[in-house]
DNA sequence: GTTTTAACACCTAGGTGTTAAGCT
DNA sequence: AGCTTAACACCTAGGTGTTAAAAC
């Protein structure tokens, strides 16, 4: 197993989850789920510099985009896949250009309602989700509570600029049974990849982040230098 | 019901379908299905001129694209949606420029294997299919049996140039039961919209078709005349 | 002579960081 | 001073008919 990549798994027993005094087990459809982050090396490169993600009123895609390879699902069962973003702490940050570092600038602003982003193909069979990489590239980050039409858009995740966030990924088994109440169990699995943490910004602060975005995002090719000494 | 548009329905009894001597009924999940062709007026405009669709080696999209609005599905049941193209006759055609009309040029060439095009979202719930127009815009027409990589591509429909075709649309109910063998019934519905017939070509023959494509397809805007007298 | 192919200019549609102006 | 916004040039990605050459 030389070139093997670490993939996250889902534990069978959840000690913190009890119902009626007895421990609560996960549904068999989610016990063996394994999730692997795509473009992990690139995520780590950004993370080492302190990843920044632009938020705009109209909504901005993430780069790198959140993509996972999933295995261990029940091919015939239905699943909903979704993402959310949780605050890493209750702080507000600002960037000190002279020292090229992030400083705490006070307590967090009032948290926006924690919205869930359903993958647009949800719900779908395990077989469908596993046959190729699942991409959340329709997801957009915004600092606006309403879209241009004054409506909430399902693909827009509302974040506070200058706050730090951790993306989370959830696999939810859709139980077709009517008697699922009688057999309580957790029907979902959550996954956190620490290297996907980022600070939301309205404009890039760290020049190294800007340069790495330009170097790695095909849509920013127009800003690349032919100069080979830059990186 | 003034502005009502005719929609196609699925008959309950299929007289031509018998099993064990008794008539074969449709599964209840497909008996009430109604399908309405989108952009019907545009399709009819093309049909009156004699619709032509380009086929290329790499695959060419249809214009207009085949889009339908579906109702009457069981919201909770699973369906597969697919299309195929059947030869209208066993003839080969050629275009007579002097008379601006299509002439029979002999018997049809050997028919290509009649491939089925599954809508990429298949299978999905009735509720998913009904909530918005279903578009087959990923479908491409080709005159090549293999794609660039030497593989068959699922989105490519193989057609013979200079032959006439009729698109068909099928709604297939995915029966989850294991005992479906014991209760034989037709689990699908087919729909034919005569105005979607066309002749496959490698280059447009009728100039009026070319002009109508240019006038109505946004991607051909570069060829539009500012001259208002053209159409 | 008829049909097919491949390169091409010109579009649609939309994702980038830049920049200057505006906001607080 | 710090942060946000909107217009912008410049890309990616890919769908058009045109055209001239090639194929049959």
XYZ file of N, CA and C in Angstrom, chain A residues 3-231:
687
model
N 1.278 3.931 -2.472
C 0.719 5.194 -2.927
C -0.678 5.450 -2.368
N -1.026 4.719 -1.339
C -2.388 4.806 -0.807
C -2.651 6.174 -0.195
N -3.868 6.632 -0.383
C -4.263 7.913 0.180
C -5.194 7.647 1.353
N -5.004 8.380 2.397
C -5.845 8.209 3.574
C -7.277 8.598 3.245
N -8.217 7.725 3.557
C -9.617 8.086 3.366
C -10.330 8.025 4.705
N -11.300 8.909 4.844
C -12.013 8.996 6.109
C -13.114 7.970 6.177
N -13.300 7.385 7.346
C -14.356 6.397 7.538
C -15.309 6.835 8.621
N -16.347 6.053 8.793
C -17.427 6.383 9.706
C -17.486 5.307 10.785
N -17.334 5.694 12.040
C -17.336 4.700 13.117
C -18.723 4.109 13.337
N -18.739 2.855 13.762
C -20.013 2.160 13.942
C -20.764 2.678 15.155
N -20.053 2.778 16.247
C -20.712 3.169 17.499
C -20.506 4.654 17.780
N -21.596 5.302 18.132
C -21.507 6.719 18.477
C -21.755 6.868 19.965
N -20.720 6.969 20.772
C -20.872 6.972 22.230
C -21.701 8.167 22.717
N -21.674 9.253 21.962
C -22.379 10.447 22.425
C -23.842 10.432 22.032
N -24.251 9.367 21.360
C -25.619 9.323 20.875
C -26.388 8.226 21.585
N -27.261 8.598 22.467
C -28.034 7.593 23.200
C -29.515 7.900 23.076
N -30.294 6.872 23.115
C -31.740 7.028 23.009
C -32.365 6.026 23.967
N -33.107 6.501 24.915
C -33.725 5.604 25.896
C -32.689 4.892 26.744
N -31.544 5.502 26.942
C -30.537 4.928 27.815
C -29.595 3.953 27.144
N -29.966 3.463 25.951
C -29.099 2.495 25.282
C -28.308 3.175 24.174
N -27.105 2.685 23.898
C -26.307 3.315 22.846
C -27.002 3.219 21.491
N -26.769 4.239 20.658
C -27.447 4.334 19.363
C -26.473 3.964 18.252
N -26.826 2.979 17.472
C -25.940 2.513 16.416
C -26.303 3.143 15.086
N -25.318 3.155 14.226
C -25.570 3.709 12.892
C -26.308 2.696 12.042
N -27.109 3.196 11.145
C -27.775 2.335 10.180
C -26.712 1.634 9.345
N -26.943 0.369 9.000
C -25.918 -0.379 8.249
C -25.561 0.271 6.911
N -26.471 1.097 6.401
C -26.208 1.731 5.100
C -25.160 2.841 5.173
N -24.787 3.255 6.383
C -23.783 4.313 6.479
C -22.544 3.907 7.282
N -22.518 2.669 7.749
C -21.403 2.260 8.615
C -20.091 2.127 7.867
N -20.151 1.704 6.608
C -18.902 1.429 5.899
C -18.481 2.511 4.932
N -19.092 3.680 5.014
C -18.837 4.739 4.039
C -17.408 5.269 4.174
N -16.729 5.364 3.044
C -15.386 5.941 3.002
C -15.399 7.111 2.033
N -14.773 8.203 2.444
C -14.753 9.410 1.612
C -13.326 9.901 1.462
N -12.968 10.195 0.209
C -11.615 10.643 -0.093
C -11.682 11.999 -0.762
N -10.914 12.950 -0.242
C -10.910 14.303 -0.814
C -10.069 14.341 -2.078
N -10.647 14.895 -3.149
C -9.895 15.032 -4.397
C -9.052 16.311 -4.346
N -7.989 16.344 -5.103
C -7.089 17.501 -5.157
C -6.529 17.822 -3.765
N -6.255 16.769 -3.018
C -5.815 16.959 -1.643
C -4.489 17.737 -1.560
N -3.576 17.432 -2.496
C -2.272 18.105 -2.485
C -2.437 19.615 -2.679
N -3.337 19.989 -3.579
C -3.574 21.418 -3.830
C -4.212 22.082 -2.607
N -5.182 21.394 -2.014
C -5.800 21.920 -0.796
C -4.741 22.159 0.283
N -3.807 21.223 0.394
C -2.785 21.360 1.433
C -1.848 22.528 1.146
N -1.547 22.729 -0.148
C -0.728 23.882 -0.531
C -1.379 25.191 -0.100
N -2.667 25.296 -0.372
C -3.397 26.501 0.032
C -3.449 26.614 1.545
N -3.708 25.477 2.198
C -3.877 25.502 3.653
C -2.607 25.985 4.353
N -1.476 25.605 3.793
C -0.221 26.019 4.404
C -0.031 27.534 4.348
N -0.591 28.164 3.324
C -0.489 29.621 3.209
C -1.624 30.328 3.960
N -2.686 29.568 4.278
C -3.869 30.161 4.890
C -4.928 30.447 3.828
N -5.706 29.454 3.504
C -6.644 29.561 2.382
C -7.618 30.724 2.556
N -7.816 31.473 1.466
C -8.842 32.509 1.428
C -9.831 32.178 0.327
N -11.122 32.407 0.619
C -12.147 32.213 -0.401
C -12.924 33.514 -0.546
N -13.077 33.941 -1.809
C -13.808 35.170 -2.083
C -15.304 34.949 -1.872
N -15.941 35.903 -1.232
C -17.407 35.938 -1.187
C -17.871 37.205 -1.909
N -18.899 37.076 -2.708
C -19.459 38.238 -3.405
C -20.963 38.257 -3.216
N -21.549 39.365 -3.596
C -22.988 39.512 -3.494
C -23.684 38.492 -4.400
N -23.153 38.329 -5.603
C -23.771 37.415 -6.572
C -23.429 35.959 -6.294
N -22.396 35.736 -5.463
C -21.974 34.368 -5.194
C -20.732 34.005 -5.979
N -19.744 33.431 -5.315
C -18.477 33.060 -5.952
C -18.206 31.589 -5.691
N -17.772 30.880 -6.720
C -17.430 29.473 -6.522
C -16.178 29.340 -5.660
N -16.030 28.193 -5.034
C -14.821 27.917 -4.284
C -13.734 27.466 -5.251
N -12.507 27.817 -4.944
C -11.384 27.204 -5.628
C -10.289 26.934 -4.624
N -9.821 25.695 -4.499
C -10.291 24.506 -5.220
C -11.751 24.209 -4.885
N -12.433 23.518 -5.784
C -13.806 23.139 -5.477
C -13.799 21.855 -4.651
N -14.846 21.691 -3.867
C -14.920 20.543 -2.976
C -15.392 19.323 -3.764
N -14.496 18.365 -3.923
C -14.824 17.152 -4.668
C -14.387 15.937 -3.868
N -15.249 14.922 -3.832
C -14.924 13.712 -3.067
C -15.185 12.464 -3.884
N -14.420 11.450 -3.575
C -14.651 10.127 -4.123
C -15.194 9.274 -2.992
N -16.333 8.650 -3.212
C -17.033 7.930 -2.156
C -17.069 6.435 -2.447
N -16.882 5.646 -1.397
C -17.037 4.197 -1.550
C -17.721 3.654 -0.299
N -18.159 2.426 -0.389
C -18.769 1.781 0.765
C -20.240 2.070 0.960
N -20.870 2.717 -0.019
C -22.320 2.921 0.064
C -23.037 1.639 -0.360
N -24.257 1.484 0.083
C -25.124 0.423 -0.430
C -25.564 0.854 -1.832
N -25.151 0.123 -2.876
C -25.437 0.563 -4.254
C -26.922 0.779 -4.521
N -27.771 0.025 -3.854
C -29.210 0.086 -4.152
C -29.954 1.069 -3.260
N -29.302 1.558 -2.206
C -29.991 2.461 -1.272
C -29.916 3.897 -1.754
N -30.835 4.704 -1.301
C -30.877 6.116 -1.665
C -30.123 6.964 -0.641
N -29.372 7.930 -1.134
C -28.637 8.830 -0.259
C -28.818 10.272 -0.709
N -28.790 11.150 0.275
C -28.711 12.578 0.021
C -27.317 13.025 0.448
N -26.646 13.800 -0.411
C -25.307 14.304 -0.083
C -25.397 15.803 0.113
N -24.785 16.285 1.178
C -24.854 17.724 1.392
C -23.629 18.270 2.096
N -23.522 19.587 2.070
C -22.393 20.275 2.692
C -22.901 21.420 3.548
N -22.131 21.743 4.563
C -22.364 22.998 5.261
C -21.031 23.557 5.716
N -21.064 24.734 6.275
C -19.841 25.421 6.697
C -20.017 25.869 8.128
N -19.131 25.393 9.003
C -19.256 25.793 10.400
C -18.110 26.731 10.774
N -18.423 27.721 11.618
C -17.367 28.633 12.070
C -16.304 27.854 12.843
N -15.049 28.146 12.560
C -13.962 27.463 13.252
C -13.832 27.987 14.676
N -14.139 29.274 14.849
C -14.070 29.892 16.174
C -15.040 31.064 16.195
N -15.061 31.805 17.298
C -15.972 32.948 17.384
C -15.200 34.258 17.246
N -14.265 34.244 16.305
C -13.408 35.418 16.122
C -13.595 36.066 14.757
N -13.240 37.327 14.754
C -13.176 38.092 13.522
C -11.709 38.366 13.263
N -11.276 38.307 11.996
C -9.864 38.453 11.692
C -9.599 39.681 10.828
N -8.353 40.119 10.870
C -7.917 41.089 9.869
C -6.486 40.751 9.486
N -6.099 41.206 8.307
C -4.791 40.826 7.785
C -3.805 41.962 7.997
N -2.694 41.650 8.608
C -1.642 42.644 8.820
C -0.644 42.544 7.678
N -0.669 43.536 6.775
C 0.175 43.467 5.592
C 1.657 43.558 5.938
N 1.981 44.362 6.971
C 3.399 44.539 7.303
C 4.040 43.237 7.762
N 3.248 42.410 8.504
C 3.804 41.141 8.977
C 3.313 39.961 8.143
N 2.453 40.249 7.137
C 1.898 39.197 6.286
C 1.266 38.075 7.104
N 0.452 38.476 8.059
C -0.185 37.448 8.879
C -1.571 37.893 9.333
N -2.369 36.911 9.714
C -3.714 37.185 10.167
C -3.732 37.440 11.673
N -4.481 38.463 12.079
C -4.598 38.803 13.495
C -6.058 38.725 13.906
N -6.262 38.414 15.160
C -7.626 38.437 15.678
C -8.064 39.889 15.811
N -9.257 40.197 15.304
C -9.734 41.583 15.298
C -10.973 41.746 16.165
N -11.231 40.766 17.004
C -12.393 40.869 17.883
C -13.276 39.649 17.819
N -14.412 39.745 18.479
C -15.356 38.630 18.491
C -16.098 38.558 17.163
N -16.604 37.380 16.870
C -17.302 37.158 15.611
C -18.536 38.044 15.515
N -18.893 38.436 14.287
C -20.170 39.099 14.052
C -21.289 38.086 14.250
N -22.505 38.568 14.255
C -23.628 37.656 14.440
C -23.612 36.602 13.328
N -23.736 35.356 13.763
C -23.645 34.250 12.814
C -24.857 34.239 11.884
N -24.594 33.981 10.609
C -25.684 33.827 9.646
C -26.319 32.460 9.864
N -27.582 32.329 9.481
C -28.216 31.022 9.640
C -27.438 29.949 8.895
N -27.070 28.884 9.565
C -26.255 27.830 8.969
C -27.028 27.032 7.939
N -26.844 27.407 6.701
C -27.607 26.796 5.626
C -26.958 25.500 5.153
N -27.801 24.574 4.686
C -27.291 23.318 4.143
C -27.325 23.391 2.619
N -26.291 22.893 1.997
C -26.298 22.827 0.540
C -26.435 21.379 0.092
N -27.589 21.041 -0.474
C -27.820 19.704 -0.999
C -27.147 19.570 -2.355
N -26.435 18.491 -2.556
C -25.930 18.244 -3.902
C -27.131 18.113 -4.838
N -27.100 18.852 -5.982
C -28.280 18.906 -6.853
C -28.756 17.542 -7.371
N -27.900 16.534 -7.364
C -28.334 15.211 -7.834
C -29.083 14.430 -6.751
N -29.152 14.980 -5.548
C -29.816 14.286 -4.441
C -31.323 14.276 -4.625
N -32.037 13.203 -4.208
C -31.431 11.947 -3.754
C -31.069 11.061 -4.931
N -30.095 10.182 -4.731
C -29.702 9.248 -5.791
C -29.160 7.969 -5.157
N -29.082 6.935 -5.959
C -28.582 5.645 -5.506
C -27.108 5.695 -5.130
N -26.744 4.843 -4.204
C -25.337 4.698 -3.860
C -24.474 4.414 -5.077
N -25.011 3.570 -5.966
C -24.259 3.217 -7.183
C -23.940 4.451 -8.016
N -24.910 5.375 -8.088
C -24.707 6.614 -8.855
C -23.597 7.464 -8.240
N -23.663 7.630 -6.904
C -22.679 8.484 -6.215
C -21.269 7.909 -6.317
N -21.180 6.570 -6.333
C -19.850 5.955 -6.280
C -19.188 5.835 -7.633
N -19.946 5.973 -8.720
C -19.345 5.660 -10.018
C -18.400 6.737 -10.525
N -18.474 7.923 -9.959
C -17.480 8.942 -10.302
C -17.410 10.004 -9.219
N -16.362 10.833 -9.296
C -16.166 11.888 -8.305
C -17.406 12.759 -8.172
N -17.769 13.059 -6.930
C -18.908 13.935 -6.675
C -18.391 15.357 -6.470
N -18.869 16.273 -7.304
C -18.375 17.648 -7.303
C -19.418 18.612 -6.755
N -18.982 19.454 -5.854
C -19.871 20.514 -5.363
C -19.515 21.834 -6.047
N -19.381 21.813 -7.347
C -18.927 23.027 -8.028
C -20.061 23.996 -8.337
N -21.294 23.604 -8.080
C -22.400 24.560 -8.241
C -22.532 25.433 -6.999
N -21.865 25.032 -5.942
C -21.951 25.762 -4.676
C -21.256 27.113 -4.781
N -21.913 28.151 -4.248
C -21.326 29.478 -4.294
C -21.336 30.113 -2.915
N -20.317 30.917 -2.668
C -20.202 31.607 -1.389
C -20.637 33.060 -1.544
N -21.443 33.528 -0.608
C -21.946 34.893 -0.702
C -21.948 35.550 0.671
N -21.946 36.883 0.657
C -22.086 37.630 1.904
C -23.434 38.348 1.945
N -24.296 37.956 1.012
C -25.604 38.582 0.895
C -26.689 37.589 1.292
N -27.663 38.067 2.047
C -28.712 37.156 2.497
C -29.732 36.849 1.415
N -29.881 37.773 0.461
C -30.836 37.552 -0.629
C -30.116 37.635 -1.966
N -30.602 36.900 -2.953
C -29.993 36.996 -4.269
C -30.594 38.176 -5.037
N -30.203 38.319 -6.280
C -30.597 39.484 -7.078
C -32.112 39.636 -7.189
N -32.813 38.509 -7.167
C -34.259 38.563 -7.308
C -34.967 38.720 -5.959
N -34.169 38.861 -4.912
C -34.777 38.997 -3.597
C -35.169 37.664 -2.983
N -34.766 36.559 -3.636
C -35.080 35.239 -3.108
C -33.827 34.593 -2.550
N -34.045 33.576 -1.756
C -32.895 32.798 -1.306
C -32.575 31.776 -2.389
N -31.319 31.636 -2.711
C -30.888 30.664 -3.701
C -30.280 29.466 -2.985
N -30.715 28.271 -3.374
C -30.279 27.071 -2.659
C -28.790 26.799 -2.807
N -28.178 27.342 -3.855
C -26.770 27.010 -4.061
C -25.841 28.016 -3.388
N -26.410 29.041 -2.754
C -25.589 30.080 -2.133
C -25.417 29.818 -0.648
N -24.158 29.756 -0.230
C -23.869 29.612 1.183
C -23.487 30.974 1.740
N -24.203 31.397 2.758
C -23.991 32.723 3.316
C -22.906 32.669 4.388
N -21.861 33.466 4.200
C -20.751 33.491 5.148
C -20.425 34.931 5.524
N -19.804 35.103 6.674
C -19.321 36.416 7.078
C -17.891 36.611 6.607
N -17.660 37.711 5.937
C -16.289 38.003 5.518
C -15.406 38.165 6.748
N -14.141 37.835 6.579
C -13.150 37.938 7.659
C -13.426 36.975 8.817
N -14.159 35.944 8.518
C -14.382 34.880 9.505
C -13.859 33.576 8.937
N -13.505 32.674 9.838
C -12.884 31.403 9.429
C -13.913 30.288 9.447
N -13.910 29.476 8.400
C -14.905 28.411 8.273
C -14.278 27.049 7.970
N -15.021 26.020 8.379
C -14.640 24.638 8.082
C -15.771 23.978 7.296
N -15.514 23.616 6.048
C -16.530 22.876 5.282
C -16.758 21.486 5.885
N -18.011 21.061 5.873
C -18.352 19.695 6.297
C -19.126 19.000 5.199
N -18.954 17.694 5.143
C -19.632 16.902 4.127
C -20.464 15.826 4.822
N -21.712 15.674 4.403
C -22.613 14.721 5.043
C -23.213 13.743 4.045
N -23.267 12.491 4.457
C -23.932 11.447 3.667
C -25.152 10.999 4.458
N -26.333 11.209 3.909
C -27.565 10.858 4.611
C -28.283 9.719 3.891
N -28.490 8.628 4.626
C -29.227 7.495 4.071
C -30.718 7.792 4.148
N -31.400 7.651 3.018
C -32.832 7.899 2.980
C -33.557 6.588 3.236
N -34.092 6.466 4.452
C -34.742 5.228 4.874
C -36.155 5.167 4.290
N -36.419 4.158 3.428
C -37.744 4.073 2.816
C -38.795 3.503 3.771
N -38.336 2.850 4.848
C -39.270 2.171 5.751
C -40.144 3.121 6.556
N -41.343 2.707 6.837
C -42.268 3.501 7.639
C -42.012 3.299 9.129
N -41.355 2.168 9.462
C -41.174 1.823 10.867
C -39.797 2.227 11.370
N -39.190 3.213 10.678
C -37.850 3.607 11.092
C -37.860 4.227 12.490
N -39.042 4.664 12.916
C -39.154 5.230 14.267
C -38.921 4.167 15.328
N -39.277 2.923 14.990
C -39.190 1.838 15.964
C -37.766 1.345 16.154
N -36.915 1.614 15.166
C -35.536 1.165 15.271
C -34.624 2.372 15.167
N -34.527 3.113 16.250
C -33.757 4.358 16.173
C -32.285 4.085 15.876
N -31.790 4.822 14.877
C -30.360 4.756 14.600
C -29.977 6.017 13.847
N -28.716 6.290 13.842
C -28.238 7.435 13.089
C -28.155 7.049 11.629
N -28.799 7.818 10.792
C -28.829 7.485 9.367
C -27.894 8.372 8.544
N -26.947 9.031 9.228
C -26.016 9.853 8.455
C -24.605 9.771 8.992
N -23.687 10.269 8.175
C -22.261 10.257 8.443
C -21.715 11.618 8.065
N -20.834 12.173 8.885
C -20.255 13.475 8.555
C -18.745 13.358 8.406
N -18.199 14.163 7.547
C -16.768 14.104 7.269
C -16.177 15.507 7.263
N -15.033 15.638 7.923
C -14.344 16.926 7.971
C -12.922 16.744 7.471
N -12.541 17.558 6.517
C -11.170 17.561 6.029
C -10.532 18.881 6.478
N -9.654 18.806 7.476
C -9.101 20.042 8.051
C -8.392 20.921 7.026
N -7.839 20.315 5.978
C -7.105 21.116 4.988
C -8.009 21.970 4.123
N -9.336 21.835 4.286
C -10.254 22.657 3.486
C -10.730 23.901 4.234
N -10.184 24.130 5.410
C -10.534 25.345 6.153
C -10.138 26.594 5.373
N -10.828 27.683 5.602
C -10.491 28.922 4.881
C -11.050 30.125 5.626
N -10.537 31.290 5.256
C -11.095 32.550 5.722
C -11.865 33.173 4.570
N -13.101 33.569 4.825
C -13.891 34.247 3.794
C -13.419 35.687 3.688
N -13.252 36.162 2.441
C -12.791 37.539 2.207
C -13.563 38.133 1.032
N -13.621 39.441 0.991
C -14.227 40.072 -0.187
C -13.141 40.439 -1.195
N -11.902 40.486 -0.754
C -10.760 40.687 -1.651
C -9.584 39.958 -1.033
N -8.743 39.383 -1.868
C -7.623 38.610 -1.342
C -6.708 39.485 -0.508
N -6.204 38.938 0.583
C -5.313 39.660 1.483
C -3.873 39.224 1.287
N -3.646 37.934 1.347
C -2.293 37.392 1.224
C -1.926 37.231 -0.252
N -0.872 37.937 -0.663
C -0.469 37.890 -2.060
C -0.079 36.504 -2.538
N 0.406 35.694 -1.614
C 0.792 34.335 -2.004
C -0.437 33.502 -2.366
N -1.533 33.768 -1.666
C -2.779 33.080 -2.009
C -3.216 33.493 -3.413
N -3.179 34.790 -3.688
C -3.539 35.277 -5.022
C -2.709 34.577 -6.090
N -1.400 34.509 -5.856
C -0.515 33.905 -6.848
C -0.806 32.422 -7.053
N -1.122 31.725 -5.954
C -1.408 30.294 -6.077
C -2.741 30.056 -6.782
N -3.703 30.940 -6.540
C -4.978 30.840 -7.259
C -4.736 31.034 -8.757
N -3.980 32.100 -9.086
C -3.703 32.390 -10.494
C -2.960 31.230 -11.146
N -2.052 30.641 -10.397
C -1.236 29.565 -10.967
C -2.027 28.283 -11.158
N -3.055 28.066 -10.335
C -3.715 26.753 -10.358
C -5.127 26.767 -10.905
N -5.771 27.937 -10.992
C -7.144 27.992 -11.513
C -7.125 28.345 -13.000
N -7.607 27.447 -13.857
C -7.570 27.691 -15.299
C -8.269 28.997 -15.698
N -9.290 29.387 -14.953
C -10.032 30.604 -15.304
C -9.238 31.871 -15.018
N -8.152 31.755 -14.316
C -7.332 32.933 -14.010
C -6.072 32.966 -14.863
N -6.058 32.171 -15.927
C -4.869 32.057 -16.763
C -4.440 33.409 -17.327
N -5.411 34.308 -17.516
C -5.110 35.616 -18.070
C -4.166 36.444 -17.229
N -3.977 36.040 -15.974
C -3.128 36.820 -15.065
C -1.787 36.159 -14.825
N -1.559 35.051 -15.514
C -0.289 34.348 -15.303
C 0.837 35.082 -15.990
N 1.988 35.126 -15.336
C 3.190 35.680 -15.930
C 3.901 34.599 -16.718
N 4.465 35.000 -17.870
C 5.305 34.049 -18.581
C 6.647 33.934 -17.876
N 6.921 34.926 -17.018
C 8.126 34.932 -16.208
C 8.213 33.661 -15.374
N 9.300 32.896 -15.530
C 9.412 31.638 -14.792
C 9.921 31.813 -13.359
N 10.339 33.027 -13.024
C 10.957 33.210 -11.705
C 9.920 33.453 -10.596
N 8.650 33.684 -11.001
C 7.645 34.073 -10.015
C 7.393 33.013 -8.962
N 7.334 31.781 -9.404
C 7.086 30.697 -8.421
C 8.023 29.543 -8.683
